[in-house]
Coordinates of C-alpha atoms and ligand atoms in Angstrom, one line a residue:
M217 CA 83.9 117.1 87.7
K218 CA 84.6 113.6 89.2
K219 CA 81.5 111.5 89.7
D220 CA 80.9 110.4 93.3
L221 CA 80.1 106.9 94.4
I222 CA 76.3 107.3 94.2
T223 CA 76.4 108.7 90.7
R224 CA 78.6 105.9 89.6
L225 CA 76.2 103.3 91.2
N226 CA 73.3 105.0 89.5
E227 CA 75.0 104.4 86.2
G228 CA 75.7 100.7 87.0
P229 CA 77.9 98.3 88.9
V230 CA 80.9 99.4 90.9
L231 CA 83.5 96.7 91.5
C232 CA 85.5 96.7 94.8
A233 CA 88.3 94.3 95.7
E234 CA 89.0 93.8 99.3
G235 CA 90.7 91.0 101.3
Y236 CA 94.0 92.7 102.0
L237 CA 94.5 90.9 105.5
F238 CA 94.2 87.5 104.0
A239 CA 96.3 88.2 101.0
M240 CA 99.0 89.7 103.1
E241 CA 98.9 86.9 105.6
R242 CA 99.4 84.3 102.8
R243 CA 102.3 86.4 101.4
G244 CA 104.0 86.4 104.9
Y245 CA 103.5 90.1 105.9
L246 CA 101.2 89.8 108.9
S247 CA 100.1 87.3 111.4
A248 CA 96.8 85.4 111.4
G249 CA 95.1 85.8 114.8
A250 CA 95.7 89.3 115.7
F251 CA 95.6 90.2 112.0
V252 CA 97.0 93.7 112.3
P253 CA 98.1 95.4 109.0
E254 CA 101.6 96.3 110.1
V255 CA 102.7 95.8 106.6
V256 CA 101.5 99.3 105.7
L257 CA 104.5 100.6 107.7
E258 CA 106.9 97.7 107.3
H259 CA 106.5 96.9 103.6
P260 CA 104.4 99.6 102.0
E261 CA 105.6 98.5 98.5
V262 CA 103.8 95.1 99.0
V263 CA 100.5 96.9 99.7
S264 CA 101.0 99.1 96.7
Q265 CA 101.6 96.0 94.6
L266 CA 98.4 94.4 95.7
H267 CA 96.4 97.7 95.1
R268 CA 98.0 97.7 91.6
E269 CA 97.0 94.0 91.0
F270 CA 93.4 94.6 92.0
I271 CA 93.2 97.8 89.9
R272 CA 94.7 96.0 86.8
A273 CA 92.1 93.3 87.5
G274 CA 89.2 95.7 87.3
S275 CA 88.5 97.0 90.8
D276 CA 86.9 100.5 90.6
V277 CA 87.7 101.1 94.3
I278 CA 91.0 101.3 96.1
Q279 CA 90.3 100.5 99.7
A280 CA 92.9 102.0 101.9
F281 CA 94.3 99.0 104.0
T282 CA 93.3 100.4 107.4
Y283 CA 91.1 97.4 108.2
Y284 CA 92.0 96.2 111.8
G285 CA 94.5 98.9 112.1
H286 CA 92.4 100.4 114.9
R287 CA 93.0 101.2 118.5
E288 CA 91.9 97.9 120.1
K289 CA 94.1 95.9 117.7
M290 CA 97.1 98.2 118.3
R291 CA 96.6 97.8 122.1
L292 CA 96.5 94.0 121.5
I293 CA 100.0 94.0 119.9
G294 CA 101.3 96.7 122.3
K295 CA 101.9 99.2 119.5
E296 CA 99.2 101.9 120.1
E297 CA 101.7 104.6 119.2
L298 CA 101.8 103.3 115.6
L299 CA 98.0 103.8 115.1
E300 CA 98.1 107.1 113.5
P301 CA 101.1 106.7 111.3
M302 CA 99.6 103.2 110.2
Q303 CA 96.3 104.8 109.3
K304 CA 97.7 107.8 107.5
N305 CA 100.3 105.6 105.6
A306 CA 97.5 103.2 104.4
L307 CA 95.5 106.1 103.2
K308 CA 98.6 107.6 101.4
I309 CA 99.5 104.3 99.7
A310 CA 95.9 104.0 98.4
K311 CA 96.0 107.6 97.0
D312 CA 99.4 107.1 95.4
S313 CA 98.0 103.9 93.7
R314 CA 95.2 106.1 92.2
E315 CA 97.9 108.5 90.8
E316 CA 99.5 105.5 89.1
F317 CA 96.4 105.0 87.0
K318 CA 95.4 108.4 86.0
D319 CA 93.5 107.2 83.1
L320 CA 91.2 105.2 85.2
D321 CA 88.3 106.7 87.1
L322 CA 89.2 105.2 90.5
L323 CA 87.6 105.8 93.9
V324 CA 89.5 105.7 97.1
C325 CA 87.7 104.7 100.3
G326 CA 88.5 104.6 104.0
D327 CA 87.1 102.0 106.3
V328 CA 86.0 101.4 109.9
A329 CA 85.3 97.9 111.1
N330 CA 84.3 95.7 113.9
T331 CA 86.0 96.9 117.1
N332 CA 85.4 93.8 119.0
I333 CA 84.9 95.8 122.2
Y334 CA 81.2 96.7 121.6
D335 CA 78.9 95.3 124.2
P336 CA 75.3 96.3 124.0
D337 CA 74.9 96.4 127.8
D338 CA 78.0 98.4 128.5
K339 CA 77.5 102.1 127.6
K340 CA 81.1 102.8 128.2
S341 CA 82.0 100.5 125.3
H342 CA 79.7 102.6 123.1
S343 CA 81.7 105.8 123.6
E344 CA 84.9 103.9 123.2
C345 CA 83.7 102.6 119.8
Q346 CA 82.6 106.1 118.9
K347 CA 86.0 107.5 119.6
M348 CA 87.7 104.7 117.6
F349 CA 85.4 105.3 114.6
E350 CA 85.6 109.1 114.8
E351 CA 89.5 109.2 114.8
Q352 CA 89.6 106.8 111.8
V353 CA 86.9 108.7 109.9
E354 CA 88.8 112.0 110.5
W355 CA 92.0 110.6 109.1
A356 CA 90.2 109.3 106.0
K357 CA 88.4 112.7 105.6
E358 CA 91.8 114.5 105.8
A359 CA 93.1 112.2 103.3
G360 CA 90.2 113.2 101.0
V361 CA 88.7 109.8 100.5
D362 CA 85.6 109.4 98.2
F363 CA 83.7 107.5 100.8
V364 CA 84.0 105.4 104.0
V365 CA 82.9 101.8 104.4
A366 CA 81.8 100.5 107.8
E367 CA 82.1 96.7 107.4
T368 CA 82.4 93.3 109.0
I369 CA 80.2 94.6 111.8
N370 CA 77.5 92.2 113.2
W371 CA 75.9 94.3 115.9
T372 CA 73.3 96.7 114.6
G373 CA 74.1 98.9 117.5
E374 CA 77.8 99.1 116.6
M375 CA 76.9 99.9 113.0
K376 CA 74.7 102.8 114.1
I377 CA 77.7 104.3 115.9
A378 CA 80.0 103.8 112.9
L379 CA 77.3 105.3 110.5
K380 CA 77.0 108.3 112.8
A381 CA 80.7 108.9 112.8
I382 CA 80.8 108.8 109.0
K383 CA 77.7 111.0 108.4
D384 CA 78.8 113.5 111.0
A385 CA 82.1 114.0 109.1
G386 CA 79.9 114.7 106.0
L387 CA 81.1 111.7 104.0
I388 CA 79.3 109.1 101.9
A389 CA 78.6 106.0 104.1
V390 CA 78.5 102.3 103.0
T391 CA 77.4 100.0 105.8
N392 CA 78.1 96.4 105.4
F393 CA 77.0 93.8 107.9
S394 CA 78.6 90.4 108.3
I395 CA 75.9 87.9 109.2
K396 CA 76.7 85.0 111.5
A397 CA 75.2 81.5 111.3
T398 CA 71.9 82.5 113.1
D399 CA 71.1 84.4 109.8
K400 CA 70.6 87.6 112.0
T401 CA 72.6 90.4 113.5
R402 CA 73.8 89.8 117.0
E403 CA 70.7 91.5 118.4
G404 CA 68.5 89.4 116.1
H405 CA 67.7 91.8 113.2
T406 CA 67.3 90.0 109.8
P407 CA 69.8 91.3 107.3
E408 CA 67.1 93.3 105.5
D409 CA 65.8 94.8 108.7
A410 CA 69.3 95.9 109.8
C411 CA 70.0 97.3 106.4
K412 CA 66.7 99.3 106.4
I413 CA 67.6 100.6 109.8
M414 CA 70.8 101.9 108.4
E415 CA 69.1 103.4 105.3
D416 CA 66.7 105.2 107.5
L417 CA 69.5 106.6 109.6
G418 CA 71.2 108.0 106.5
A419 CA 73.5 105.3 105.1
D420 CA 74.0 105.9 101.4
V421 CA 74.7 102.2 100.5
V422 CA 73.7 99.2 102.7
G423 CA 74.6 95.5 102.4
L424 CA 76.8 92.6 103.4
N425 CA 80.4 91.7 103.3
C426 CA 82.7 88.9 104.6
Y427 CA 82.0 85.8 106.6
R428 CA 79.9 84.1 104.0
G429 CA 80.7 82.7 100.5
P430 CA 78.7 83.8 97.4
K431 CA 75.7 81.4 97.7
M432 CA 75.2 82.1 101.4
T433 CA 75.5 85.9 100.9
M434 CA 73.2 85.7 97.8
K435 CA 70.6 84.1 100.0
F436 CA 69.9 87.4 101.7
L437 CA 70.3 89.8 98.9
P438 CA 66.9 89.8 97.1
K439 CA 65.1 90.6 100.4
I440 CA 67.5 93.4 101.2
R441 CA 67.1 94.8 97.6
E442 CA 63.4 94.7 98.1
K443 CA 63.4 96.3 101.6
V444 CA 65.6 99.4 100.8
S445 CA 65.6 102.0 98.2
C446 CA 69.2 103.0 98.3
H447 CA 72.0 101.1 96.6
V448 CA 72.9 97.6 98.0
A449 CA 76.5 96.2 98.5
A450 CA 77.6 92.5 98.4
L451 CA 81.1 91.4 99.1
P452 CA 81.3 87.7 100.0
V453 CA 84.4 85.8 100.8
P454 CA 85.5 83.5 97.9
Y455 CA 84.9 80.2 99.9
R456 CA 82.2 77.7 99.3
T457 CA 80.5 78.1 102.7
T458 CA 77.3 76.0 103.2
E459 CA 74.0 75.9 105.0
T460 CA 75.6 73.7 107.7
Y461 CA 78.5 76.2 108.2
P462 CA 77.3 79.4 106.4
G463 CA 80.3 81.4 107.7
F464 CA 83.9 80.8 107.1
L465 CA 84.9 81.1 110.7
N466 CA 83.8 77.6 111.3
Q467 CA 84.6 75.8 108.1
I468 CA 85.7 72.1 108.3
D469 CA 87.7 70.6 105.4
D470 CA 86.6 67.0 105.2
G471 CA 89.4 66.2 102.8
C472 CA 92.1 67.0 105.2
D473 CA 93.0 65.6 108.7
C474 CA 96.1 67.4 109.5
I475 CA 94.8 70.9 110.1
P476 CA 95.9 72.0 113.7
G477 CA 92.7 72.3 115.9
G478 CA 90.5 71.1 112.9
N479 CA 89.2 74.5 111.9
A480 CA 90.0 75.4 108.4
F481 CA 89.6 79.1 109.3
P482 CA 91.6 81.2 108.7
V483 CA 94.8 79.6 107.2
A484 CA 93.7 76.3 105.7
L485 CA 90.7 77.3 103.6
D486 CA 92.5 76.5 100.4
N487 CA 90.4 73.5 99.6
L488 CA 87.2 75.3 99.9
Y489 CA 88.2 78.1 97.5
C490 CA 85.7 79.4 94.9
N491 CA 87.3 79.5 91.5
R492 CA 87.1 82.6 89.4
F493 CA 84.0 81.5 87.5
E494 CA 82.0 81.1 90.7
M495 CA 82.8 84.6 91.6
A496 CA 82.0 85.8 88.1
E497 CA 78.5 84.1 88.4
F498 CA 78.0 85.9 91.7
A499 CA 78.9 89.3 90.1
K500 CA 76.5 88.6 87.2
E501 CA 73.7 87.7 89.4
C502 CA 74.2 90.8 91.6
A503 CA 74.2 93.0 88.5
N504 CA 70.9 91.3 87.3
K505 CA 69.3 92.0 90.6
K506 CA 70.3 95.6 90.7
I507 CA 72.9 95.1 93.4
N508 CA 75.4 97.5 92.1
F509 CA 78.2 97.6 94.7
I510 CA 79.8 94.4 93.9
G511 CA 83.0 93.0 95.4
I512 CA 84.9 90.3 97.2
C513 CA 86.3 90.1 100.7
C514 CA 88.9 88.0 102.7
G515 CA 90.5 85.4 100.4
A516 CA 90.3 87.6 97.3
E517 CA 93.0 87.4 94.6
P518 CA 93.3 89.4 91.4
H519 CA 92.2 86.4 89.3
H520 CA 88.7 86.4 91.0
V521 CA 88.4 90.2 90.5
R522 CA 89.3 90.1 86.8
E523 CA 86.7 87.4 86.1
M524 CA 84.1 89.4 88.0
S525 CA 85.0 92.4 85.9
V526 CA 84.8 90.5 82.7
A527 CA 81.4 89.1 83.9
L528 CA 80.2 92.7 84.1
G529 CA 81.1 93.2 80.5
R530 CA 84.4 95.0 80.9
K531 CA 88.0 94.5 79.7
P532 CA 90.3 95.4 82.6
I533 CA 94.0 96.1 82.0
S534 CA 95.0 92.5 82.9
Y535 CA 92.6 91.2 80.4
K536 CA 95.6 91.4 78.1
Y537 CA 96.6 88.0 79.7
Y538 CA 93.1 86.5 79.7
P539 CA 93.3 82.7 79.3
D540 CA 93.4 81.5 75.7
M541 CA 93.4 77.7 75.8
T542 CA 93.4 77.6 71.9
R543 CA 97.2 78.2 72.3
H544 CA 97.8 75.2 74.6
W545 CA 99.9 72.4 73.2
L546 CA 97.4 69.7 74.4
H547 CA 94.0 71.4 74.5
G548 CA 94.7 73.9 71.8
K549 CA 93.8 74.3 68.1
D550 CA 96.9 75.9 66.5
K551 CA 97.8 74.2 63.3
S552 CA 101.3 73.9 64.3
F553 CA 100.4 71.6 67.2
L554 CA 101.3 68.0 66.8
K555 CA 98.4 65.6 66.2
I556 CA 100.2 63.1 68.5
N557 CA 99.6 65.5 71.3
T558 CA 96.2 67.1 70.5
S559 CA 94.6 63.7 69.7
M560 CA 95.3 62.8 73.4
S561 CA 93.6 65.8 74.9
K562 CA 90.7 63.9 76.4
K563 CA 92.8 61.2 78.0
Y564 CA 96.3 62.5 78.7
Ligands
ZN705 ZN1 86.5 89.8 105.0

């Protein structure tokens, strides 16, 4: 009998690689701005390859690339008719990837996310959101996912609607808020209060994803851990966001004056990247604090994921090619290396 997410989390950390949108944008398969995952229909093989790379790097979860493949986004690009095929294809690609790695105990999850149409004062928008969430959850359920993540949502009210759609379908629900610069949800709930509200409404896992880098995410995690009794999730973006700009949507790169418009988000964040070791430290700190659903969001690449996996004491498939600088001609130690080279290693 396959263990479900909660059993897995009870036993220890579960690693979840996300960040498909940014990864696909960098590779030239979707457009920043609208950020619609058309790639799942146009180039499914590229999505499969990224799933493969994340799995090889140690991700326990294959998240179907349905993020932003929702009705509002499809309307925006005038391709609403592609909504259902896109969602179903994304789910199929994720499941096929699991089949490729039969020896691993991988979980497949679906996703619902910020609709961008939720307005607390407009009741009609609530039922529109509900419909969007319900149709996505239904497709995920049909595909037999292990759980559904509601993520990158910053209205507590919108999260409640998403959570209800997942629980009404009888599925395990992970609810991850993205917290903006005010340090609160859009209504003004602290992250720990918002998470507690979700736990009380039946969420199985509560936490944070996206917007903030590891440090600015970690800031909230101890309070959340203290406030709720269910499992906690943490999936920051791999960027060095700061107290001045806690979220990556307003990042400035002081080292560069040629970014159109001046905002490093979303396509010029390169210089603000966390390296793999910073992400590994984050993973370790989470595990020490009993935050067991650990991951990485927009910006993630497999090298980050592998180091996080290693930090959790594992040896994922791609560990085979883990760095070994003892074999480097300048910095290494092999007896065959020329002294005239290695003696220069500190001042080359
Ligand atoms: Zn993200």
